[in-house]
Amino acid sequence: MKTVINEQNRRSFSSQVESMLHDKLAKCYQCGKCSAGCPVNFEMDYTPNQIIKMTELGMEDAVLNSKTIWLCVSCNTCSTRCPKGFEVTGIMDVLREIAEKKGITSKAEKEIQMFHEVFLDNVKSNGRIFELELVGKYKLKTRHLFRDMFLAPKMLEKGKLKMQGEKISGLNQIAKIFKDFE
Amino acid sequence: MARIGVFVCWCGSNIAGTVDVEKLREEAAKIPGVVSASDYKYMCSDPGQNSLRNVIKEQKLTGVVLAACSPHMHENTFRKAAVKEGLNPYFVEIANIREQVSWVHEDKERATAKAVDLMKMMVEKVKRDRPVEDVKVPLNKKALVIGGGISGIQAALDIANGGVEVILVEKEPSIGGRMIQLDETFPTLDCSSCIMTPKMVEVNQHPNIKLYTYSEVEDISGYIGNFKVKIKKKARSVVEKDCTGCGECWNACPMHKNVKSEFNLNLSERTAIYVPFPQAVPLIPVLDRSVCLHFKKGGKCQKCYDACGPKCINFDLQDEIIEETVGAIVASTGYDLMDTSMYGEYGYGKYKDVISGLQFERLLSASGPTEGVIKRPSDGKTPQTIVFVQCVGSRDPEKGVPYCSKVCCMYTAKHAKLFAHKVHGSQSYVFYIDIRSTSKGYEEFVRGTMEQDGAIYLRGRVSKIYEDGGKLIVKGADTLSGNQVEIAADMVVLATGVIPKKGSDKLAQMLGISYDKYGFYTESHPKLRPAESSTAGIFLAGMAQGPRDIPESVVSGSAAASKILGLFSKNEYEVEGTIANVNEATCVACFYCRRVCAYNAISKKEIKDRSGKVVKVVASVNPGLCTGCGACVNACFSKSIDVKGFMDDQIYAEIKALAI
Amino acid sequence: MGKLAYYPGCSLKGTSFEYEVSLLKILEALNIEIKEISDWNCCGASAAHSINHNLSIALPARNLAIAEKDGYDSVLAPCAACSSRLKNADYELKNDDVLKKKITNSLEMNYVPAGMSINNMLEFLIGEVGKDRIKSMVKKPLSGLKVASYYGCLLVRPPKIMQFDDAENPVTMDELVALTGAEPVDYSFKTECCGAINSLSKPDVVMALTGKVLYDIKKHGADLVVVACPLCHSNLDVRQREIERKYEEKIGLPVLFITELIGLSFGINPKDLAIDGHMVTADSVLRKIEELNNK
Ligand SMILES: Cc1cc2nc3c(=O)[nH]c(=O)nc-3n(C[C@H](O)[C@H](O)[C@H](O)COP(=O)(O)OP(=O)(O)OC[C@H]3O[C@@H](n4cnc5c(N)ncnc54)[C@H](O)[C@@H]3O)c2cc1C
Ligand code: SF4
Ligand code: SF4
Ligand code: SF4
Ligand code: SF4
Ligand code: SF4
């Protein structure tokens, strides 16, 4: 592993992240407490503290293509325990958002990314989540058609899956929000 | 007619690099009353001082202005040079064109303009200077040391050995402080009590030391050379002079359960009448009335009294107030460990086997609750695996403090080492962020813990500790391998950070010395006056100033002592003459000045006629306390107070000089 | 008690309908009126803040702005994810004027942050309803029942925004459990993450995390688990059979919403609380309650 630091790229990437994050990367002193408590660290390719350092070093490609940013479940364990009060959870949000805006599709964790996308599509078109539609679309998109299928009959029986979704009446407002911020 | 000389210093390129010194000199020469203006590379050098003296002599100067560095640096140098030519030292004024100009500005033209302004102001001031005489205050050659830890003990012994009387006040029943709680000490592993007890005994036997234990300073007033001290000696319920320390009383006391030993940090119990540890100095018990049955159950128990041969137990003894007058004070009140209960994730207080570093010292100590055998508090078993967690509370601005506690890297290495020595085949794991081991022999000591004693160091913090099947599961990170690590430990030792002793802020307020936001006393200058507090006559030592280890605490104790011996080598102490002065004729005794004075320097003075009748009450300034800050000058409605050397007409002249 | 708004969120109208049913039931018993925010929309849940920060503030902000316009004093968001998103939005709008301006412009509605109190289910029960009032309604004390409270992430973290209980060792739900007469069970993973939103996209990870929590609760001898979050519920309840299969060890822990447990102690018929709506049947619990009551 080796990184050649390009000062210009380093600055532009790290300052983009800092301005979206409203926090300073230099605050992190790499103690690793975030990674120590992260519930999904075991699946990650880079630990959260590594992601922070790599961002500071301007390793944009590696960071934006990492599994880590998608595996993070925003549980906030890291930020809550960080001795420096660094926005660790926040940086994961920021990096995902940058990746998303750049159209980078995660190779290893595309399901997670797609789930978020399908979820927001669902909100966009209904104003609320229609779970059956959400799950259906997600499965179509990921082609994991049969994963979790065994749960469905019992969930139906218990009344957990509604066949009909609701649409809100202020859909135009929702459309505007999406237009303004997407 | 004023004859002023202006001397512009280049300070090499420090000033000349940013300020046009020639221009400054030329501007000076234009000012009426300035008879000489010159510039030189280093005014503070011998040739610089000589030229100053020559000009004073040849030009018969009545005042001198140096455009140079801060008066904190060389005011004294130049005053002394001027005095040699017969000038009053207060006729030397300094325009600070280094700290206030060249070091803080970049634009040469504007910097020069500012330098000219400052210089002009000083010229106008010096024209109006009147002679000021320094004030001499007499010294009571006796010292008070507050806090009997190693730093206070060292200070007391050094002062006493210098032939000066010392009063040592210690709040606990015994002197010794934290050091006597320690087992062996880094980096040489000498046993703490073996090196500490001789010093404690020496204190007790020293003819020049008066020891008050179980006592606290209640009130302090006065000033350098003349502090009035009130000491509260808490009722011990034991007549000290008769007590032989035989121990019959505490052996007889039925209260031997449920009262936690403070000395052993709750790892064992003590009786109601007790000595904190066997080598206590003085070896005289204290009866803790808050738990004693005699006091709780209306006089029912008096087993200690019955057991005591010399019958020195007296339930009726009262607190005593002792008054002393001293000339100097050492504040050496030491430290506490941080409370770690805010670390819910570490379970301190919830899990019995998660303990602090100081508790581990007690487990290691031969005089400790387990007689030096390491046993876990929960079930008394000897742990095979211990996880040490460094920087707990320290370097944690979110939950603790941002600073590094300095001793915990070293004591953790010591703990891991002693654990390996005591429990063969055991294993320790140390979570650290950085290792700070910068004194002599320290780095080698830490390396030894790893290389010889087999401790495994992991670079990372711990996120959570929880119990599972009788083990403590420690969830940490090793940032070097990039791994999350889980270790099943039998015991966890938190290297808890240090904070100033509880109540040290209150004491500082009583003493009138400054302290930082954590409560550590601040030194008068962090580098050049590390033993002095912000108040003359009060000196500092030990951990009360900030994290430090035993050698540093000892050095600082000795430093405070040598400052005091130096002070006491004269009979009087000279205070700068630039202090407040009351015009008694116009003072209307409103005492607004007294309200605003932060140094308690103003008192009421009665003016009596010949028959002794009070004809007037006026404000009076105590020269020992007044710092010349000038707050009173602003507060006085009748314009009756001035600070010598800073009279109103001078200040107005300065402002006018700036306006033109 | 002022005028109370109710923000159900999507889950309570779908997979976690039991939560809504039981919550409305106990509020009815307590004689407390709440009103659904009119035409509320999805808060964006984890998806929005995961990939679009502004959206994650704007979506909940619309609901808050409607509630404010309609003159409510406080908002109850029983879903922990929803309350977390609402609190986050309120916090950001309070602290970021630029963003606030952008968002109120987009919504074409005004909003004054920090004007209403936003409550999760537990805050609402302890704060708005009050312990005494709950206690006075307990008709069938559940004494003898051992209950583990699982808080998960979103109720307590991040503490600076949630402002609720102790982030490492919360006790509010345990206090509510104690009010019902049941015995709170202490264990190590009260606030450990269950995997939350990645339930569908990363089932293996979720099962590992949820499994850890469930097995620990089991080890500490609980009869059941209570939660105050539909996401936690679906991971702990819906995935439980699968976890048992994967780790080849039986769990069999019914997972109830705290409102259901309270409802049981009020003597409300389990059916009316939709307790039969869970994937892991709660029969064992109901039986135990009967037994204990007969004793
Ligand atoms: C776990 C641990 C292990 C350590 N191991 C080592 C080691 O191996 N080697 C080493 O060099 N250093 C070690 N240290 C550091 C060492 O303990 C300190 O450097 C040293 O004790 C500081 O001494 P002190 O006199 O400044 O303070 P203290 O020892 O705290 O003494 C202060 C004294 O003042 C008294 N006092 C406080 N307030 C008042 C008051 N208002 N009135 C009267 N009396 C008062 C206190 O009761 C106390 O007796 C260790 C520290 C810890 C926490
Ligand atoms: S816990 Fe905080 S300081 Fe430590 S590595 Fe993580 S972000 Fe950096
Ligand atoms: S918020 Fe993300 S990175 Fe932080 S601990 Fe949770 S999963 Fe890990
Ligand atoms: S019994 Fe009396 S003499 Fe002996 S230690 Fe106790 S008080 Fe002192
Ligand atoms: S009188 Fe008090 S101190 Fe003395 S033996 Fe009884 S309980 Fe102990
Ligand atoms: S001395 Fe070491 S353990 Fe202590 S705070 Fe400093 S770095 Fe941390």
Coordinates of C-alpha atoms in Angstrom, one line a residue, chain B residues 259-262 264-270 368-369:
Chain B
V259 CA -16.7 1.8 56.8
K260 CA -14.6 1.9 53.7
S261 CA -11.0 2.8 54.1
E262 CA -10.2 6.0 52.2
N264 CA -7.2 1.8 50.5
L265 CA -9.7 3.5 48.1
N266 CA -12.6 1.4 49.3
L267 CA -10.8 -1.9 48.8
S268 CA -10.9 -2.6 52.5
E269 CA -12.7 -1.5 55.7
R270 CA -11.5 0.5 58.7
G368 CA -2.5 -2.9 51.2
P369 CA -5.8 -4.8 51.7

